[in-house]
PDB file of C-alpha atoms in Angstrom:
ATOM      1  CA  MET A   1       0.020 113.801  71.194  1.00 47.00           C
ATOM      2  CA  SER A   2       3.669 112.992  70.699  1.00 48.00           C
ATOM      3  CA  ALA A   3       6.020 112.408  73.620  1.00 50.00           C
ATOM      4  CA  ASP A   4       7.653 115.823  73.247  1.00 55.00           C
ATOM      5  CA  GLN A   5       4.376 117.773  73.402  1.00 59.00           C
ATOM      6  CA  GLU A   6       3.023 118.950  76.703  1.00 62.00           C
ATOM      7  CA  PRO A   7      -0.709 118.800  77.305  1.00 70.00           C
ATOM      8  CA  ARG A   8      -2.456 122.094  76.801  1.00 79.00           C
ATOM      9  CA  SER A   9      -3.573 124.040  79.851  1.00 93.00           C
ATOM     10  CA  ILE A  10      -7.154 123.815  80.962  1.00 97.00           C
ATOM     11  CA  ARG A  11      -8.893 126.798  79.392  1.00 98.00           C
ATOM     12  CA  CYS A  12     -11.458 128.488  81.652  1.00 98.00           C
ATOM     13  CA  LEU A  13     -13.922 131.238  80.874  1.00 98.00           C
ATOM     14  CA  VAL A  14     -15.005 133.054  84.036  1.00 98.00           C
ATOM     15  CA  ALA A  15     -18.275 134.819  83.241  1.00 97.00           C
ATOM     16  CA  LYS A  16     -20.478 137.390  84.919  1.00 95.00           C
ATOM     17  CA  VAL A  17     -24.006 137.055  83.584  1.00 94.00           C
ATOM     18  CA  GLY A  18     -26.875 139.525  83.767  1.00 89.00           C
ATOM     19  CA  LEU A  19     -27.061 142.711  85.765  1.00 87.00           C
ATOM     20  CA  ASP A  20     -24.992 141.409  88.667  1.00 83.00           C
ATOM     21  CA  GLY A  21     -22.264 143.988  89.276  1.00 85.00           C
ATOM     22  CA  HIS A  22     -20.459 142.220  92.095  1.00 86.00           C
ATOM     23  CA  ASP A  23     -17.329 140.792  90.536  1.00 90.00           C
ATOM     24  CA  ARG A  24     -14.893 140.381  93.429  1.00 91.00           C
ATOM     25  CA  GLY A  25     -15.498 136.609  93.586  1.00 91.00           C
ATOM     26  CA  ALA A  26     -15.047 136.274  89.828  1.00 94.00           C
ATOM     27  CA  HIS A  27     -11.717 138.090  90.024  1.00 95.00           C
ATOM     28  CA  VAL A  28     -10.583 135.946  92.962  1.00 95.00           C
ATOM     29  CA  ILE A  29     -11.416 132.673  91.203  1.00 96.00           C
ATOM     30  CA  ALA A  30      -9.904 133.886  87.920  1.00 97.00           C
ATOM     31  CA  ARG A  31      -6.630 134.683  89.696  1.00 97.00           C
ATOM     32  CA  ALA A  32      -6.669 131.355  91.588  1.00 97.00           C
ATOM     33  CA  PHE A  33      -7.269 129.465  88.330  1.00 98.00           C
ATOM     34  CA  ARG A  34      -4.434 131.352  86.647  1.00 98.00           C
ATOM     35  CA  ASP A  35      -2.100 130.677  89.579  1.00 98.00           C
ATOM     36  CA  ALA A  36      -3.029 126.973  89.321  1.00 97.00           C
ATOM     37  CA  GLY A  37      -1.777 126.936  85.723  1.00 97.00           C
ATOM     38  CA  PHE A  38      -5.109 127.265  83.936  1.00 98.00           C
ATOM     39  CA  GLU A  39      -5.554 129.586  80.987  1.00 98.00           C
ATOM     40  CA  VAL A  40      -8.202 132.122  82.045  1.00 98.00           C
ATOM     41  CA  ILE A  41     -10.477 134.382  80.037  1.00 98.00           C
ATOM     42  CA  TYR A  42     -12.658 136.837  81.999  1.00 97.00           C
ATOM     43  CA  SER A  43     -15.894 137.984  80.355  1.00 94.00           C
ATOM     44  CA  GLY A  44     -16.261 141.289  82.155  1.00 92.00           C
ATOM     45  CA  LEU A  45     -19.476 142.479  83.767  1.00 94.00           C
ATOM     46  CA  HIS A  46     -23.071 142.455  82.581  1.00 94.00           C
ATOM     47  CA  ARG A  47     -22.885 139.810  79.872  1.00 96.00           C
ATOM     48  CA  ALA A  48     -25.994 138.400  78.270  1.00 97.00           C
ATOM     49  CA  PRO A  49     -26.351 134.602  78.183  1.00 98.00           C
ATOM     50  CA  GLU A  50     -25.872 134.681  74.404  1.00 98.00           C
ATOM     51  CA  GLU A  51     -22.574 136.562  74.786  1.00 98.00           C
ATOM     52  CA  ILE A  52     -21.318 133.981  77.265  1.00 98.00           C
ATOM     53  CA  VAL A  53     -22.273 131.143  74.924  1.00 98.00           C
ATOM     54  CA  GLN A  54     -20.477 132.844  72.024  1.00 98.00           C
ATOM     55  CA  ALA A  55     -17.364 133.485  74.112  1.00 98.00           C
ATOM     56  CA  THR A  56     -17.314 129.885  75.372  1.00 98.00           C
ATOM     57  CA  VAL A  57     -17.510 128.531  71.832  1.00 98.00           C
ATOM     58  CA  GLN A  58     -15.096 131.045  70.272  1.00 98.00           C
ATOM     59  CA  GLU A  59     -12.507 130.630  73.024  1.00 97.00           C
ATOM     60  CA  ASP A  60     -12.855 126.831  72.945  1.00 96.00           C
ATOM     61  CA  ALA A  61     -13.225 126.859  76.742  1.00 98.00           C
ATOM     62  CA  ASP A  62     -12.913 123.584  78.609  1.00 98.00           C
ATOM     63  CA  VAL A  63     -14.563 125.088  81.668  1.00 98.00           C
ATOM     64  CA  LEU A  64     -17.253 127.739  81.988  1.00 98.00           C
ATOM     65  CA  GLY A  65     -17.366 129.264  85.456  1.00 98.00           C
ATOM     66  CA  ILE A  66     -20.502 131.353  85.890  1.00 97.00           C
ATOM     67  CA  SER A  67     -20.442 133.821  88.762  1.00 95.00           C
ATOM     68  CA  ILE A  68     -23.890 135.037  89.770  1.00 94.00           C
ATOM     69  CA  LEU A  69     -25.109 136.782  92.884  1.00 89.00           C
ATOM     70  CA  SER A  70     -28.202 138.525  91.521  1.00 89.00           C
ATOM     71  CA  GLY A  71     -30.677 135.711  92.207  1.00 90.00           C
ATOM     72  CA  ALA A  72     -31.406 135.308  88.493  1.00 94.00           C
ATOM     73  CA  HIS A  73     -29.602 131.952  88.214  1.00 95.00           C
ATOM     74  CA  ASN A  74     -32.814 130.018  87.451  1.00 96.00           C
ATOM     75  CA  THR A  75     -33.463 132.288  84.476  1.00 96.00           C
ATOM     76  CA  LEU A  76     -29.987 132.960  83.106  1.00 97.00           C
ATOM     77  CA  VAL A  77     -28.099 129.681  83.588  1.00 98.00           C
ATOM     78  CA  PRO A  78     -30.674 127.606  81.640  1.00 98.00           C
ATOM     79  CA  LYS A  79     -30.296 130.007  78.705  1.00 98.00           C
ATOM     80  CA  ILE A  80     -26.540 129.442  78.722  1.00 98.00           C
ATOM     81  CA  VAL A  81     -26.938 125.661  78.937  1.00 98.00           C
ATOM     82  CA  GLU A  82     -29.415 125.643  76.043  1.00 98.00           C
ATOM     83  CA  GLY A  83     -27.159 127.912  73.982  1.00 98.00           C
ATOM     84  CA  LEU A  84     -24.199 125.578  74.488  1.00 98.00           C
ATOM     85  CA  LYS A  85     -26.378 122.655  73.410  1.00 98.00           C
ATOM     86  CA  GLU A  86     -27.402 124.535  70.252  1.00 98.00           C
ATOM     87  CA  TYR A  87     -23.718 124.984  69.362  1.00 97.00           C
ATOM     88  CA  ASP A  88     -22.960 121.359  70.224  1.00 97.00           C
ATOM     89  CA  ALA A  89     -20.548 122.594  72.911  1.00 97.00           C
ATOM     90  CA  PHE A  90     -22.388 121.370  76.006  1.00 97.00           C
ATOM     91  CA  ASP A  91     -20.766 117.932  76.223  1.00 96.00           C
ATOM     92  CA  ASP A  92     -17.278 119.429  75.806  1.00 96.00           C
ATOM     93  CA  THR A  93     -17.668 122.100  78.495  1.00 98.00           C
ATOM     94  CA  LEU A  94     -17.574 121.659  82.254  1.00 98.00           C
ATOM     95  CA  ILE A  95     -20.067 124.150  83.682  1.00 98.00           C
ATOM     96  CA  ILE A  96     -19.626 125.339  87.249  1.00 98.00           C
ATOM     97  CA  VAL A  97     -21.533 128.057  89.070  1.00 98.00           C
ATOM     98  CA  GLY A  98     -20.367 130.232  91.930  1.00 96.00           C
ATOM     99  CA  GLY A  99     -22.521 132.442  94.084  1.00 93.00           C
ATOM    100  CA  ILE A 100     -25.227 132.462  96.684  1.00 90.00           C
ATOM    101  CA  ILE A 101     -27.522 129.725  95.433  1.00 95.00           C
ATOM    102  CA  PRO A 102     -30.239 128.169  97.646  1.00 94.00           C
ATOM    103  CA  ASP A 103     -29.946 124.387  98.151  1.00 92.00           C
ATOM    104  CA  ASP A 104     -33.145 123.617  96.193  1.00 92.00           C
ATOM    105  CA  ASP A 105     -31.879 125.657  93.256  1.00 97.00           C
ATOM    106  CA  ARG A 106     -28.484 123.932  93.365  1.00 96.00           C
ATOM    107  CA  GLU A 107     -30.183 120.617  92.617  1.00 96.00           C
ATOM    108  CA  LYS A 108     -32.185 122.150  89.748  1.00 96.00           C
ATOM    109  CA  LEU A 109     -29.010 123.569  88.222  1.00 97.00           C
ATOM    110  CA  LYS A 110     -27.268 120.209  88.488  1.00 97.00           C
ATOM    111  CA  GLU A 111     -30.237 118.443  86.876  1.00 96.00           C
ATOM    112  CA  MET A 112     -29.910 120.740  83.852  1.00 96.00           C
ATOM    113  CA  GLY A 113     -26.201 120.023  83.452  1.00 96.00           C
ATOM    114  CA  VAL A 114     -24.239 122.220  85.853  1.00 98.00           C
ATOM    115  CA  ALA A 115     -21.458 120.014  87.220  1.00 98.00           C
ATOM    116  CA  GLU A 116     -21.109 121.760  90.587  1.00 98.00           C
ATOM    117  CA  VAL A 117     -22.200 124.840  92.508  1.00 98.00           C
ATOM    118  CA  PHE A 118     -19.681 126.551  94.777  1.00 97.00           C
ATOM    119  CA  GLY A 119     -20.875 128.914  97.459  1.00 94.00           C
ATOM    120  CA  PRO A 120     -19.116 131.670  99.376  1.00 91.00           C
ATOM    121  CA  GLY A 121     -16.264 130.388 101.500  1.00 92.00           C
ATOM    122  CA  THR A 122     -15.486 127.374  99.331  1.00 95.00           C
ATOM    123  CA  PRO A 123     -11.727 126.829  99.533  1.00 97.00           C
ATOM    124  CA  MET A 124      -9.987 127.652  96.246  1.00 96.00           C
ATOM    125  CA  LYS A 125      -8.129 124.339  96.468  1.00 97.00           C
ATOM    126  CA  GLU A 126     -11.469 122.476  96.393  1.00 98.00           C
ATOM    127  CA  THR A 127     -12.651 124.303  93.276  1.00 98.00           C
ATOM    128  CA  ILE A 128      -9.308 123.865  91.495  1.00 98.00           C
ATOM    129  CA  GLU A 129      -9.190 120.143  92.297  1.00 98.00           C
ATOM    130  CA  PHE A 130     -12.764 119.723  91.048  1.00 98.00           C
ATOM    131  CA  VAL A 131     -11.851 121.382  87.748  1.00 98.00           C
ATOM    132  CA  ARG A 132      -8.690 119.314  87.337  1.00 97.00           C
ATOM    133  CA  LYS A 133     -10.605 116.072  87.947  1.00 98.00           C
ATOM    134  CA  ASN A 134     -13.614 116.916  85.787  1.00 98.00           C
ATOM    135  CA  ALA A 135     -12.511 119.163  82.896  1.00 97.00           C
ATOM    136  CA  PRO A 136     -13.001 117.415  79.543  1.00 93.00           C
ATOM    137  CA  GLU A 137      -9.817 116.133  77.964  1.00 83.00           C
ATOM    138  CA  ARG A 138      -8.934 117.744  74.653  1.00 71.00           C
ATOM    139  CA  ARG A 139      -6.954 116.224  71.836  1.00 53.00           C
TER     140      ARG A 139
END
């Protein structure tokens, strides 16, 4: 990057996977990310894991924020992780999950490659700082 070019904004895809229809948290985090200077793409409701993988790859997202409250995280998140690996996009994407996730399941998600799990009440500042510190750098 030359001296006169500014670094590109962190690009975040905020995704609602599965049949979960509760999207207030996704909208709140999407707005907070936007206000923090991130470029935000919102998937809309009821997306299949394959659709989220495709959107992540096509949008060249640095961060994939998965919002899930349905309890299907142990089924749906692994499908997304595997899909990103198939497209060779896993190592270039910071995956975070937001929702009501039991402690035991949080560890399982992290073992499969989720960088962090944020529960209800997590301060926006904490999530934004985590993304800024951990988002992959792009050339």
